[in-house]
PDB file of C-alpha atoms in Angstrom:
ATOM      1  CA  GLY A   1       4.020  15.069  26.565  1.00 55.00           C
ATOM      2  CA  THR A   2       1.326  15.958  24.027  1.00 63.00           C
ATOM      3  CA  ARG A   3       3.688  16.388  21.071  1.00 67.00           C
ATOM      4  CA  GLU A   4       3.872  13.785  18.329  1.00 70.00           C
ATOM      5  CA  GLU A   5       6.278  11.060  19.413  1.00 68.00           C
ATOM      6  CA  SER A   6       8.556  11.475  16.405  1.00 68.00           C
ATOM      7  CA  PHE A   7       9.813  14.700  18.002  1.00 68.00           C
ATOM      8  CA  MET A   8      11.376  14.095  21.423  1.00 67.00           C
ATOM      9  CA  SER A   9      12.235  17.811  21.721  1.00 74.00           C
ATOM     10  CA  ASN A  10      12.344  21.010  19.666  1.00 81.00           C
ATOM     11  CA  LEU A  11      16.147  21.280  19.940  1.00 84.00           C
ATOM     12  CA  ALA A  12      16.700  20.701  16.210  1.00 83.00           C
ATOM     13  CA  GLU A  13      14.407  23.645  15.433  1.00 88.00           C
ATOM     14  CA  LYS A  14      16.958  25.980  17.083  1.00 90.00           C
ATOM     15  CA  ILE A  15      19.789  25.127  14.661  1.00 89.00           C
ATOM     16  CA  PRO A  16      20.501  28.194  12.455  1.00 93.00           C
ATOM     17  CA  PHE A  17      18.828  27.978   8.997  1.00 91.00           C
ATOM     18  CA  TYR A  18      18.390  24.185   9.164  1.00 88.00           C
ATOM     19  CA  GLY A  19      16.044  24.643  12.113  1.00 91.00           C
ATOM     20  CA  HIS A  20      13.524  26.446   9.890  1.00 93.00           C
ATOM     21  CA  LEU A  21      13.398  23.400   7.603  1.00 91.00           C
ATOM     22  CA  VAL A  22      12.927  21.085  10.594  1.00 88.00           C
ATOM     23  CA  LYS A  23      10.146  23.248  12.014  1.00 91.00           C
ATOM     24  CA  GLY A  24       8.353  23.491   8.666  1.00 93.00           C
ATOM     25  CA  SER A  25       8.644  19.754   8.063  1.00 90.00           C
ATOM     26  CA  GLY A  26       7.348  19.022  11.564  1.00 89.00           C
ATOM     27  CA  ARG A  27       4.436  21.418  11.154  1.00 92.00           C
ATOM     28  CA  ALA A  28       3.449  19.746   7.865  1.00 93.00           C
ATOM     29  CA  TYR A  29       3.682  16.282   9.463  1.00 89.00           C
ATOM     30  CA  VAL A  30       1.619  17.161  12.536  1.00 90.00           C
ATOM     31  CA  GLY A  31      -0.881  19.185  10.503  1.00 93.00           C
ATOM     32  CA  TYR A  32      -1.450  16.290   8.124  1.00 94.00           C
ATOM     33  CA  LEU A  33      -1.972  13.797  10.972  1.00 92.00           C
ATOM     34  CA  ASN A  34      -4.392  16.107  12.789  1.00 93.00           C
ATOM     35  CA  LYS A  35      -6.419  16.649   9.596  1.00 96.00           C
ATOM     36  CA  LEU A  36      -6.415  12.916   8.793  1.00 95.00           C
ATOM     37  CA  ARG A  37      -7.717  12.079  12.259  1.00 96.00           C
ATOM     38  CA  ALA A  38     -10.337  14.826  12.260  1.00 97.00           C
ATOM     39  CA  ASP A  39     -11.560  14.035   8.738  1.00 97.00           C
ATOM     40  CA  THR A  40     -11.814  10.298   9.426  1.00 96.00           C
ATOM     41  CA  PHE A  41     -13.682  10.868  12.679  1.00 97.00           C
ATOM     42  CA  THR A  42     -16.071  13.364  11.043  1.00 97.00           C
ATOM     43  CA  ASP A  43     -16.765  11.063   8.087  1.00 97.00           C
ATOM     44  CA  VAL A  44     -17.702   8.051  10.221  1.00 97.00           C
ATOM     45  CA  ALA A  45     -19.469  10.148  12.884  1.00 97.00           C
ATOM     46  CA  SER A  46     -21.659  11.691  10.171  1.00 97.00           C
ATOM     47  CA  ARG A  47     -22.751   8.224   9.081  1.00 96.00           C
ATOM     48  CA  PHE A  48     -23.446   7.299  12.692  1.00 97.00           C
ATOM     49  CA  GLU A  49     -25.586  10.429  13.015  1.00 97.00           C
ATOM     50  CA  LYS A  50     -27.650   9.538   9.930  1.00 97.00           C
ATOM     51  CA  GLU A  51     -28.192   6.054  11.339  1.00 96.00           C
ATOM     52  CA  GLY A  52     -29.128   7.454  14.748  1.00 96.00           C
ATOM     53  CA  ILE A  53     -26.283   5.677  16.547  1.00 96.00           C
ATOM     54  CA  ASP A  54     -24.084   8.708  17.371  1.00 96.00           C
ATOM     55  CA  THR A  55     -24.162   7.972  21.105  1.00 97.00           C
ATOM     56  CA  PRO A  56     -21.375   9.237  23.406  1.00 97.00           C
ATOM     57  CA  GLN A  57     -20.182   5.631  23.862  1.00 97.00           C
ATOM     58  CA  ASN A  58     -19.962   5.037  20.110  1.00 98.00           C
ATOM     59  CA  LEU A  59     -18.184   8.350  19.496  1.00 98.00           C
ATOM     60  CA  ARG A  60     -15.629   7.693  22.256  1.00 97.00           C
ATOM     61  CA  SER A  61     -14.994   4.240  20.785  1.00 97.00           C
ATOM     62  CA  LEU A  62     -14.679   5.811  17.332  1.00 98.00           C
ATOM     63  CA  ALA A  63     -12.091   8.294  18.607  1.00 97.00           C
ATOM     64  CA  ASP A  64     -10.149   5.418  20.181  1.00 96.00           C
ATOM     65  CA  TRP A  65     -10.123   3.522  16.880  1.00 97.00           C
ATOM     66  CA  VAL A  66      -9.062   6.575  14.838  1.00 97.00           C
ATOM     67  CA  ASN A  67      -6.168   7.223  17.225  1.00 95.00           C
ATOM     68  CA  ASN A  68      -5.003   3.600  17.151  1.00 95.00           C
ATOM     69  CA  ALA A  69      -5.350   3.337  13.372  1.00 95.00           C
ATOM     70  CA  THR A  70      -3.128   6.413  12.963  1.00 93.00           C
ATOM     71  CA  GLY A  71      -0.431   5.226  15.372  1.00 91.00           C
ATOM     72  CA  ARG A  72      -1.492   7.019  18.565  1.00 90.00           C
ATOM     73  CA  GLY A  73      -2.596   4.216  20.858  1.00 91.00           C
ATOM     74  CA  SER A  74      -3.632   4.592  24.453  1.00 86.00           C
ATOM     75  CA  LEU A  75      -1.181   3.531  27.159  1.00 85.00           C
ATOM     76  CA  GLY A  76      -3.938   3.227  29.751  1.00 83.00           C
ATOM     77  CA  LYS A  77      -2.734   4.141  33.221  1.00 85.00           C
ATOM     78  CA  LEU A  78       0.652   5.075  31.737  1.00 84.00           C
ATOM     79  CA  ASN A  79      -0.760   7.877  29.563  1.00 82.00           C
ATOM     80  CA  ASP A  80       0.558  10.488  32.016  1.00 81.00           C
ATOM     81  CA  SER A  81       4.060   9.006  31.692  1.00 82.00           C
ATOM     82  CA  THR A  82       4.422   9.287  27.916  1.00 80.00           C
ATOM     83  CA  ALA A  83       7.258  11.838  28.149  1.00 78.00           C
ATOM     84  CA  VAL A  84       9.315   9.422  30.279  1.00 83.00           C
ATOM     85  CA  LEU A  85       8.438   6.369  28.186  1.00 86.00           C
ATOM     86  CA  ASN A  86       9.361   8.225  24.988  1.00 83.00           C
ATOM     87  CA  ASN A  87      12.912   8.546  26.340  1.00 83.00           C
ATOM     88  CA  ILE A  88      13.084   4.769  26.820  1.00 88.00           C
ATOM     89  CA  PHE A  89      11.165   3.391  23.848  1.00 89.00           C
ATOM     90  CA  PHE A  90      10.867   4.647  20.298  1.00 85.00           C
ATOM     91  CA  SER A  91       7.243   5.874  20.040  1.00 87.00           C
ATOM     92  CA  PRO A  92       5.481   3.910  22.817  1.00 91.00           C
ATOM     93  CA  ARG A  93       2.068   5.107  21.594  1.00 91.00           C
ATOM     94  CA  LEU A  94       2.845   3.658  18.161  1.00 92.00           C
ATOM     95  CA  ILE A  95       3.902   0.369  19.781  1.00 93.00           C
ATOM     96  CA  ALA A  96       0.591   0.268  21.667  1.00 93.00           C
ATOM     97  CA  ALA A  97      -1.388   1.173  18.545  1.00 95.00           C
ATOM     98  CA  ARG A  98       0.154  -1.551  16.392  1.00 95.00           C
ATOM     99  CA  PHE A  99      -0.381  -4.152  19.118  1.00 95.00           C
ATOM    100  CA  ASN A 100      -4.010  -3.098  19.596  1.00 95.00           C
ATOM    101  CA  MET A 101      -4.797  -3.247  15.882  1.00 96.00           C
ATOM    102  CA  LEU A 102      -3.646  -6.895  15.830  1.00 96.00           C
ATOM    103  CA  ASN A 103      -5.279  -7.811  19.155  1.00 96.00           C
ATOM    104  CA  PRO A 104      -8.719  -9.523  18.930  1.00 96.00           C
ATOM    105  CA  VAL A 105      -9.424  -8.530  22.543  1.00 96.00           C
ATOM    106  CA  TRP A 106      -9.134  -4.839  21.622  1.00 96.00           C
ATOM    107  CA  TYR A 107     -11.695  -5.276  18.832  1.00 97.00           C
ATOM    108  CA  ALA A 108     -14.038  -7.121  21.194  1.00 97.00           C
ATOM    109  CA  LYS A 109     -13.970  -4.175  23.621  1.00 95.00           C
ATOM    110  CA  GLN A 110     -15.082  -1.649  20.976  1.00 96.00           C
ATOM    111  CA  GLU A 111     -18.710  -0.653  20.485  1.00 97.00           C
ATOM    112  CA  PRO A 112     -20.381  -2.840  17.769  1.00 97.00           C
ATOM    113  CA  PRO A 113     -20.624  -0.119  15.040  1.00 97.00           C
ATOM    114  CA  VAL A 114     -16.968   0.854  15.575  1.00 98.00           C
ATOM    115  CA  ARG A 115     -15.859  -2.780  15.692  1.00 97.00           C
ATOM    116  CA  LYS A 116     -17.483  -3.297  12.284  1.00 97.00           C
ATOM    117  CA  GLU A 117     -15.681  -0.255  10.827  1.00 96.00           C
ATOM    118  CA  ALA A 118     -12.341  -1.286  12.349  1.00 97.00           C
ATOM    119  CA  ILE A 119     -12.513  -4.862  11.046  1.00 97.00           C
ATOM    120  CA  LYS A 120     -13.589  -3.676   7.584  1.00 96.00           C
ATOM    121  CA  ASN A 121     -10.732  -1.165   7.486  1.00 95.00           C
ATOM    122  CA  MET A 122      -8.153  -3.757   8.536  1.00 96.00           C
ATOM    123  CA  ALA A 123      -9.469  -6.205   5.932  1.00 97.00           C
ATOM    124  CA  GLN A 124      -9.074  -3.518   3.242  1.00 97.00           C
ATOM    125  CA  PHE A 125      -5.548  -2.790   4.455  1.00 96.00           C
ATOM    126  CA  ILE A 126      -4.537  -6.461   4.303  1.00 96.00           C
ATOM    127  CA  GLY A 127      -6.242  -6.938   0.941  1.00 97.00           C
ATOM    128  CA  THR A 128      -4.483  -3.949  -0.592  1.00 97.00           C
ATOM    129  CA  GLY A 129      -1.110  -5.103   0.759  1.00 97.00           C
ATOM    130  CA  ALA A 130      -1.628  -8.656  -0.522  1.00 97.00           C
ATOM    131  CA  THR A 131      -2.508  -7.289  -3.970  1.00 97.00           C
ATOM    132  CA  MET A 132       0.692  -5.211  -4.019  1.00 97.00           C
ATOM    133  CA  LEU A 133       2.758  -8.274  -3.081  1.00 97.00           C
ATOM    134  CA  ALA A 134       1.097 -10.343  -5.821  1.00 97.00           C
ATOM    135  CA  LEU A 135       1.773  -7.652  -8.432  1.00 97.00           C
ATOM    136  CA  ALA A 136       5.402  -7.348  -7.280  1.00 97.00           C
ATOM    137  CA  LYS A 137       5.886 -11.109  -7.511  1.00 96.00           C
ATOM    138  CA  ALA A 138       4.315 -11.169 -10.978  1.00 97.00           C
ATOM    139  CA  GLY A 139       6.767  -8.434 -11.941  1.00 96.00           C
ATOM    140  CA  GLY A 140       9.756 -10.571 -10.978  1.00 95.00           C
ATOM    141  CA  ALA A 141      10.404  -9.553  -7.356  1.00 95.00           C
ATOM    142  CA  ASP A 142      10.920 -12.069  -4.554  1.00 95.00           C
ATOM    143  CA  VAL A 143       8.123 -12.192  -1.982  1.00 96.00           C
ATOM    144  CA  GLU A 144       8.459 -14.266   1.207  1.00 94.00           C
ATOM    145  CA  MET A 145       5.154 -15.677   2.506  1.00 94.00           C
ATOM    146  CA  ASP A 146       6.432 -17.656   5.520  1.00 96.00           C
ATOM    147  CA  PRO A 147       5.537 -15.547   8.625  1.00 96.00           C
ATOM    148  CA  ARG A 148       8.512 -17.015  10.501  1.00 96.00           C
ATOM    149  CA  SER A 149      10.946 -15.265   8.139  1.00 95.00           C
ATOM    150  CA  THR A 150      12.474 -11.829   8.689  1.00 91.00           C
ATOM    151  CA  ASP A 151      11.546 -11.084   5.062  1.00 94.00           C
ATOM    152  CA  PHE A 152       7.894 -12.070   5.525  1.00 96.00           C
ATOM    153  CA  GLY A 153       5.599  -9.875   3.452  1.00 96.00           C
ATOM    154  CA  LYS A 154       8.471  -7.826   2.038  1.00 96.00           C
ATOM    155  CA  ILE A 155       9.201  -7.083  -1.611  1.00 95.00           C
ATOM    156  CA  LYS A 156      12.808  -8.043  -2.355  1.00 93.00           C
ATOM    157  CA  VAL A 157      14.835  -7.070  -5.426  1.00 87.00           C
ATOM    158  CA  GLY A 158      18.502  -7.996  -5.090  1.00 84.00           C
ATOM    159  CA  ASN A 159      19.580  -6.827  -1.641  1.00 81.00           C
ATOM    160  CA  THR A 160      16.883  -4.150  -1.428  1.00 83.00           C
ATOM    161  CA  ARG A 161      13.713  -4.826   0.545  1.00 88.00           C
ATOM    162  CA  TRP A 162      10.492  -2.813   0.672  1.00 89.00           C
ATOM    163  CA  ASP A 163       8.309  -3.224   3.754  1.00 93.00           C
ATOM    164  CA  ILE A 164       4.815  -1.936   2.892  1.00 94.00           C
ATOM    165  CA  TRP A 165       3.116  -2.857   6.183  1.00 95.00           C
ATOM    166  CA  GLY A 166       3.836   0.213   8.301  1.00 91.00           C
ATOM    167  CA  GLY A 167       5.137  -1.560  11.407  1.00 91.00           C
ATOM    168  CA  PHE A 168       2.700  -4.501  11.480  1.00 95.00           C
ATOM    169  CA  GLN A 169       5.045  -7.017   9.833  1.00 96.00           C
ATOM    170  CA  GLN A 170       7.427  -7.230  12.796  1.00 95.00           C
ATOM    171  CA  TRP A 171       4.623  -8.063  15.235  1.00 96.00           C
ATOM    172  CA  VAL A 172       3.240 -10.828  13.011  1.00 96.00           C
ATOM    173  CA  ARG A 173       6.718 -12.275  12.484  1.00 96.00           C
ATOM    174  CA  VAL A 174       7.604 -12.334  16.189  1.00 96.00           C
ATOM    175  CA  PHE A 175       4.249 -13.827  17.207  1.00 96.00           C
ATOM    176  CA  SER A 176       4.612 -16.488  14.487  1.00 96.00           C
ATOM    177  CA  GLN A 177       8.155 -17.403  15.547  1.00 96.00           C
ATOM    178  CA  ILE A 178       7.223 -17.656  19.222  1.00 96.00           C
ATOM    179  CA  ALA A 179       4.030 -19.619  18.517  1.00 96.00           C
ATOM    180  CA  SER A 180       5.719 -22.083  16.132  1.00 96.00           C
ATOM    181  CA  GLY A 181       8.978 -22.362  18.063  1.00 95.00           C
ATOM    182  CA  ALA A 182      11.031 -21.826  14.900  1.00 96.00           C
ATOM    183  CA  LYS A 183      12.292 -19.103  12.586  1.00 95.00           C
ATOM    184  CA  LYS A 184      13.335 -19.004   8.948  1.00 94.00           C
ATOM    185  CA  THR A 185      16.728 -17.585   7.993  1.00 88.00           C
ATOM    186  CA  SER A 186      17.454 -15.405   4.963  1.00 81.00           C
ATOM    187  CA  LYS A 187      18.953 -18.535   3.338  1.00 84.00           C
ATOM    188  CA  GLY A 188      15.653 -20.400   3.708  1.00 87.00           C
ATOM    189  CA  ASP A 189      16.693 -22.696   6.576  1.00 90.00           C
ATOM    190  CA  ILE A 190      14.169 -23.438   9.345  1.00 93.00           C
ATOM    191  CA  VAL A 191      15.906 -23.004  12.717  1.00 92.00           C
ATOM    192  CA  PRO A 192      14.271 -24.380  15.892  1.00 94.00           C
ATOM    193  CA  LEU A 193      14.012 -22.042  18.886  1.00 94.00           C
ATOM    194  CA  ASP A 194      15.651 -24.449  21.298  1.00 92.00           C
ATOM    195  CA  ALA A 195      18.377 -23.708  23.848  1.00 91.00           C
ATOM    196  CA  LYS A 196      19.808 -27.209  23.252  1.00 90.00           C
ATOM    197  CA  LYS A 197      20.054 -26.935  19.454  1.00 89.00           C
ATOM    198  CA  TYR A 198      22.232 -24.716  17.240  1.00 84.00           C
ATOM    199  CA  PRO A 199      22.196 -21.708  17.106  1.00 85.00           C
ATOM    200  CA  PHE A 200      20.858 -22.047  20.692  1.00 89.00           C
ATOM    201  CA  THR A 201      18.229 -19.336  20.233  1.00 90.00           C
ATOM    202  CA  THR A 202      15.080 -19.477  22.348  1.00 95.00           C
ATOM    203  CA  ARG A 203      11.634 -17.887  22.261  1.00 95.00           C
ATOM    204  CA  ARG A 204      12.848 -15.536  25.005  1.00 95.00           C
ATOM    205  CA  ASP A 205      15.767 -14.420  22.796  1.00 93.00           C
ATOM    206  CA  VAL A 206      13.325 -13.580  20.006  1.00 95.00           C
ATOM    207  CA  ALA A 207      11.125 -11.563  22.380  1.00 95.00           C
ATOM    208  CA  GLU A 208      14.126  -9.772  23.932  1.00 93.00           C
ATOM    209  CA  ASN A 209      15.601  -8.817  20.552  1.00 92.00           C
ATOM    210  CA  PHE A 210      12.212  -7.516  19.456  1.00 94.00           C
ATOM    211  CA  MET A 211      11.928  -5.290  22.539  1.00 92.00           C
ATOM    212  CA  LEU A 212      15.554  -4.134  22.216  1.00 90.00           C
ATOM    213  CA  GLY A 213      14.728  -3.047  18.691  1.00 89.00           C
ATOM    214  CA  LYS A 214      11.971  -0.826  20.116  1.00 91.00           C
ATOM    215  CA  LEU A 215      14.341   1.144  22.363  1.00 90.00           C
ATOM    216  CA  ALA A 216      14.790   4.867  21.786  1.00 86.00           C
ATOM    217  CA  PRO A 217      18.135   5.932  20.208  1.00 82.00           C
ATOM    218  CA  VAL A 218      19.986   6.774  23.443  1.00 83.00           C
ATOM    219  CA  PRO A 219      19.150   3.640  25.508  1.00 89.00           C
ATOM    220  CA  GLY A 220      19.516   1.586  22.311  1.00 86.00           C
ATOM    221  CA  LEU A 221      23.046   2.925  21.820  1.00 84.00           C
ATOM    222  CA  LEU A 222      23.923   2.294  25.480  1.00 86.00           C
ATOM    223  CA  THR A 223      22.738  -1.311  25.133  1.00 87.00           C
ATOM    224  CA  GLU A 224      24.865  -1.810  22.021  1.00 85.00           C
ATOM    225  CA  LEU A 225      27.923  -0.288  23.735  1.00 83.00           C
ATOM    226  CA  MET A 226      27.479  -2.693  26.659  1.00 85.00           C
ATOM    227  CA  ASP A 227      27.206  -5.640  24.248  1.00 83.00           C
ATOM    228  CA  GLY A 228      30.169  -4.410  22.192  1.00 81.00           C
ATOM    229  CA  GLN A 229      28.194  -4.846  18.979  1.00 79.00           C
ATOM    230  CA  LYS A 230      25.002  -3.761  17.269  1.00 77.00           C
ATOM    231  CA  LEU A 231      21.727  -5.609  17.720  1.00 70.00           C
ATOM    232  CA  PHE A 232      22.309  -8.000  14.804  1.00 69.00           C
ATOM    233  CA  GLY A 233      26.054  -8.436  15.333  1.00 70.00           C
ATOM    234  CA  GLU A 234      27.398  -5.595  13.180  1.00 76.00           C
ATOM    235  CA  GLN A 235      30.577  -3.862  14.326  1.00 80.00           C
ATOM    236  CA  LEU A 236      30.246  -0.636  16.311  1.00 79.00           C
ATOM    237  CA  SER A 237      32.034   2.548  15.243  1.00 78.00           C
ATOM    238  CA  LEU A 238      31.805   6.049  16.697  1.00 76.00           C
ATOM    239  CA  THR A 239      31.429   7.795  13.320  1.00 78.00           C
ATOM    240  CA  GLY A 240      28.856   5.243  12.212  1.00 78.00           C
ATOM    241  CA  GLU A 241      26.765   5.701  15.348  1.00 78.00           C
ATOM    242  CA  ILE A 242      26.879   9.510  15.081  1.00 77.00           C
ATOM    243  CA  ALA A 243      25.738   9.331  11.452  1.00 77.00           C
ATOM    244  CA  GLU A 244      23.039   6.770  12.178  1.00 76.00           C
ATOM    245  CA  ASN A 245      21.570   8.866  14.983  1.00 73.00           C
ATOM    246  CA  THR A 246      21.647  12.225  13.192  1.00 75.00           C
ATOM    247  CA  ILE A 247      21.042  11.600   9.473  1.00 78.00           C
ATOM    248  CA  PRO A 248      17.357  11.015   8.543  1.00 77.00           C
ATOM    249  CA  LEU A 249      16.650   7.328   7.848  1.00 78.00           C
ATOM    250  CA  TYR A 250      15.428   7.863   4.288  1.00 80.00           C
ATOM    251  CA  LEU A 251      18.688   9.652   3.365  1.00 84.00           C
ATOM    252  CA  SER A 252      20.702   6.759   4.818  1.00 83.00           C
ATOM    253  CA  ASP A 253      18.614   4.278   2.831  1.00 84.00           C
ATOM    254  CA  MET A 254      19.127   6.247  -0.406  1.00 86.00           C
ATOM    255  CA  ASN A 255      22.873   6.443   0.246  1.00 87.00           C
ATOM    256  CA  ASP A 256      23.032   2.649   0.658  1.00 85.00           C
ATOM    257  CA  ALA A 257      20.982   2.187  -2.514  1.00 86.00           C
ATOM    258  CA  VAL A 258      23.210   4.523  -4.557  1.00 90.00           C
ATOM    259  CA  GLU A 259      26.315   2.664  -3.357  1.00 88.00           C
ATOM    260  CA  GLU A 260      24.808  -0.637  -4.532  1.00 86.00           C
ATOM    261  CA  PHE A 261      22.899   0.316  -7.694  1.00 85.00           C
ATOM    262  CA  GLY A 262      24.453   3.622  -8.761  1.00 90.00           C
ATOM    263  CA  PRO A 263      22.876   7.086  -9.272  1.00 91.00           C
ATOM    264  CA  GLU A 264      19.765   5.598 -10.921  1.00 89.00           C
ATOM    265  CA  ALA A 265      18.721   4.398  -7.457  1.00 87.00           C
ATOM    266  CA  LEU A 266      17.672   7.990  -6.698  1.00 87.00           C
ATOM    267  CA  PHE A 267      14.827   7.541  -9.169  1.00 87.00           C
ATOM    268  CA  THR A 268      13.824   4.015  -8.029  1.00 81.00           C
ATOM    269  CA  VAL A 269      14.554   3.393  -4.344  1.00 79.00           C
ATOM    270  CA  GLY A 270      14.689   7.137  -3.720  1.00 81.00           C
ATOM    271  CA  VAL A 271      11.204   7.762  -5.052  1.00 80.00           C
TER     272      VAL A 271
END
């Protein structure tokens, strides 16, 4: 239950030869995250100490912020059930962390010095992302700025999209669609979320699809098999599902890019 959520088990580490690569990659990933968290905590805690505000309450709040900012949010009373939840949802701690970092109530509950650091950090994150989008648009890429669109905040070149927001974009999009009662299609049409109007999609449908997209691979596959199709209507195939659930995502993305753009995609999309 204390392992990083990306690894549901160590089964892959037991595969001959390949398992050594998996174990080394996992060790590098976990080691980097642990160092990032420790270094960030130490840096801010040292400033608190110089200012004479390194109280236990402030340091606990600081630890909470560092964990949430690096995708390891608290599940509250469900913290002891993370192993079970990780079999149902894909990274429940990450889901909690992303929600908390967009939740004004969470910021209000933090100690004042930590709240200031957290808000400043989020402002820097948004500012950096907005600058990247502006540069991409100036360079000729398409950038969607309507939060009701699936492509909101993404950099689009042809059929390839880059999402630079690390899991925050989906939350903003869903909240915007539910709040406005409408969504924007990839063709630019504004569709009302009304059970009486075509395509008869409601706010509940948007929320349900969002949660279905957060399911772990096994329950997600079972849901698709029961529906007879994938989440967004694509056709199901046994070979396709096996490949999708075993091949690393970045390799699948590069394969799609090579098929569309040719071998040069390895040096553009691949990088």
